[in-house]
CSV table of C-alpha atoms in Angstrom, one decimal:
chain,number,residue,atom,x,y,z
W,1,VAL,CA,109.8,-2.3,37.9
W,2,GLN,CA,111.3,-5.6,36.8
W,3,LEU,CA,114.7,-6.7,37.9
W,4,GLN,CA,117.1,-9.2,36.3
W,5,ALA,CA,120.2,-10.3,38.2
W,6,SER,CA,123.2,-11.9,36.7
W,7,GLY,CA,126.9,-12.5,37.2
W,8,GLY,CA,126.9,-15.3,39.7
W,9,GLY,CA,129.3,-18.3,39.5
W,10,LEU,CA,131.9,-20.4,41.1
W,11,VAL,CA,135.0,-18.8,42.5
W,12,GLN,CA,137.8,-19.8,44.9
W,13,ALA,CA,138.1,-18.2,48.3
W,14,GLY,CA,139.9,-14.9,48.0
W,15,GLY,CA,138.6,-14.3,44.5
W,16,SER,CA,136.2,-11.7,43.1
W,17,LEU,CA,132.8,-11.6,41.3
W,18,ARG,CA,130.7,-8.7,40.1
W,19,LEU,CA,126.9,-9.1,40.1
W,20,SER,CA,124.6,-7.0,37.9
W,21,CYS,CA,121.0,-6.2,38.3
W,22,ALA,CA,119.3,-4.6,35.3
W,23,ALA,CA,116.0,-2.7,36.0
W,24,SER,CA,113.3,-2.1,33.5
W,25,GLY,CA,109.7,-0.9,33.5
W,26,GLY,CA,110.3,2.0,35.8
W,27,MET,CA,112.3,5.0,36.5
W,28,PHE,CA,115.6,3.6,37.9
W,29,SER,CA,116.4,6.9,39.6
W,30,SER,CA,113.2,6.7,41.6
W,31,TYR,CA,114.2,3.6,43.5
W,32,ASN,CA,116.5,2.6,46.3
W,33,MET,CA,118.3,-0.6,45.3
W,34,ALA,CA,119.6,-3.4,47.4
W,35,TRP,CA,121.2,-6.8,47.4
W,36,PHE,CA,120.1,-9.7,49.7
W,37,ARG,CA,121.3,-13.2,49.9
W,38,GLN,CA,120.1,-16.6,51.1
W,39,ALA,CA,122.3,-19.5,52.0
W,40,PRO,CA,120.9,-23.1,52.2
W,41,GLU,CA,118.7,-23.6,55.3
W,42,LYS,CA,119.2,-20.0,56.4
W,43,GLU,CA,117.0,-16.9,56.3
W,44,ARG,CA,117.5,-14.3,53.7
W,45,GLU,CA,119.8,-11.5,54.9
W,46,PHE,CA,120.6,-8.0,53.8
W,47,VAL,CA,123.9,-7.4,52.0
W,48,ALA,CA,124.1,-3.9,50.7
W,49,ALA,CA,121.9,-1.0,49.5
W,50,VAL,CA,122.3,2.2,47.5
W,51,SER,CA,119.8,5.0,47.8
W,52,ARG,CA,118.4,7.2,45.0
W,53,GLY,CA,120.8,9.9,46.2
W,54,GLY,CA,123.8,7.6,46.1
W,55,SER,CA,124.2,6.8,49.8
W,56,THR,CA,125.3,3.3,50.6
W,57,TYR,CA,124.7,0.9,53.5
W,58,TYR,CA,126.4,-2.4,54.1
W,59,ALA,CA,126.0,-5.4,56.3
W,60,ASP,CA,128.9,-5.7,58.8
W,61,SER,CA,129.8,-9.1,57.3
W,62,VAL,CA,130.6,-7.6,53.9
W,63,LYS,CA,131.8,-4.1,54.8
W,64,GLY,CA,135.2,-3.4,53.3
W,65,ARG,CA,134.9,-6.3,50.8
W,66,PHE,CA,131.8,-5.6,48.8
W,67,THR,CA,130.9,-2.4,46.9
W,68,ILE,CA,127.4,-1.5,45.7
W,69,SER,CA,127.0,1.0,42.9
W,70,GLY,CA,124.4,2.1,40.4
W,71,ASP,CA,124.7,3.3,36.8
W,72,LYS,CA,121.6,5.4,35.9
W,73,THR,CA,122.5,5.5,32.2
W,74,LYS,CA,122.3,1.7,32.1
W,75,ASN,CA,119.5,1.2,34.7
W,76,THR,CA,121.8,-1.2,36.4
W,77,VAL,CA,123.1,-1.7,40.0
W,78,TYR,CA,126.2,-3.7,40.6
W,79,LEU,CA,127.7,-5.6,43.5
W,80,GLN,CA,131.5,-5.9,43.4
W,81,MET,CA,132.5,-8.7,45.7
W,82,ASN,CA,136.2,-9.0,46.6
W,83,SER,CA,138.0,-11.3,49.0
W,84,LEU,CA,135.2,-13.8,48.9
W,85,LYS,CA,134.8,-16.3,51.6
W,86,PRO,CA,133.1,-19.7,51.6
W,87,GLU,CA,130.5,-18.2,53.9
W,88,ASP,CA,129.5,-15.8,51.1
W,89,THR,CA,128.0,-18.8,49.3
W,90,ALA,CA,124.4,-18.1,48.7
W,91,VAL,CA,121.7,-17.1,46.1
W,92,TYR,CA,121.9,-13.4,45.7
W,93,TYR,CA,118.8,-11.3,45.0
W,94,CYS,CA,118.5,-7.7,43.9
W,95,ALA,CA,115.6,-5.6,45.2
W,96,ALA,CA,114.1,-2.2,44.7
W,97,ASP,CA,111.8,0.1,46.7
W,98,ARG,CA,110.7,3.7,46.3
W,99,TRP,CA,110.9,4.4,50.0
W,100,ASN,CA,112.7,1.7,52.1
W,101,PHE,CA,116.4,1.7,52.3
W,102,GLY,CA,118.8,-0.6,54.1
W,103,PRO,CA,117.9,-3.8,55.8
W,104,LYS,CA,114.1,-3.5,55.3
W,105,ASN,CA,111.4,-5.0,53.2
W,106,TYR,CA,111.4,-4.1,49.5
W,107,ASP,CA,108.5,-4.2,47.1
W,108,HIS,CA,110.3,-5.5,44.0
W,109,TRP,CA,112.5,-8.5,43.7
W,110,GLY,CA,114.5,-10.1,40.9
W,111,GLN,CA,115.3,-13.8,40.4
W,112,GLY,CA,118.4,-15.0,42.3
W,113,THR,CA,121.8,-15.6,41.0
W,114,GLN,CA,124.0,-18.3,42.6
W,115,VAL,CA,127.4,-17.5,44.1
W,116,THR,CA,129.5,-20.4,45.2
W,117,VAL,CA,132.9,-19.8,46.9
W,118,SER,CA,135.1,-22.9,47.3
W,119,SER,CA,137.7,-23.2,50.0
């Protein structure tokens, strides 16, 4: 499966952005989907995941502010980010895996999309 992330940009603290990740080349409904992020000079970290069955899992740092969802008709997973903070600034990556779910290794990765939150 190939993944294409989009929707990043520059936003002020307290603002919102919605990231999209379009999947192709595989059955979208066969994969667990996730978002990760990597800030400068930091390790990549898990953000959120949605399972094939629709269960969701969030990192504590984004719980209550971010929402992950999938649209099987569009083969797309979204990350709605509200109440953004400067510490959310990072390159965001989408990922897919047939078996792993949550903060684990994923087999397929998209290119990143930059999110910058100004204070």
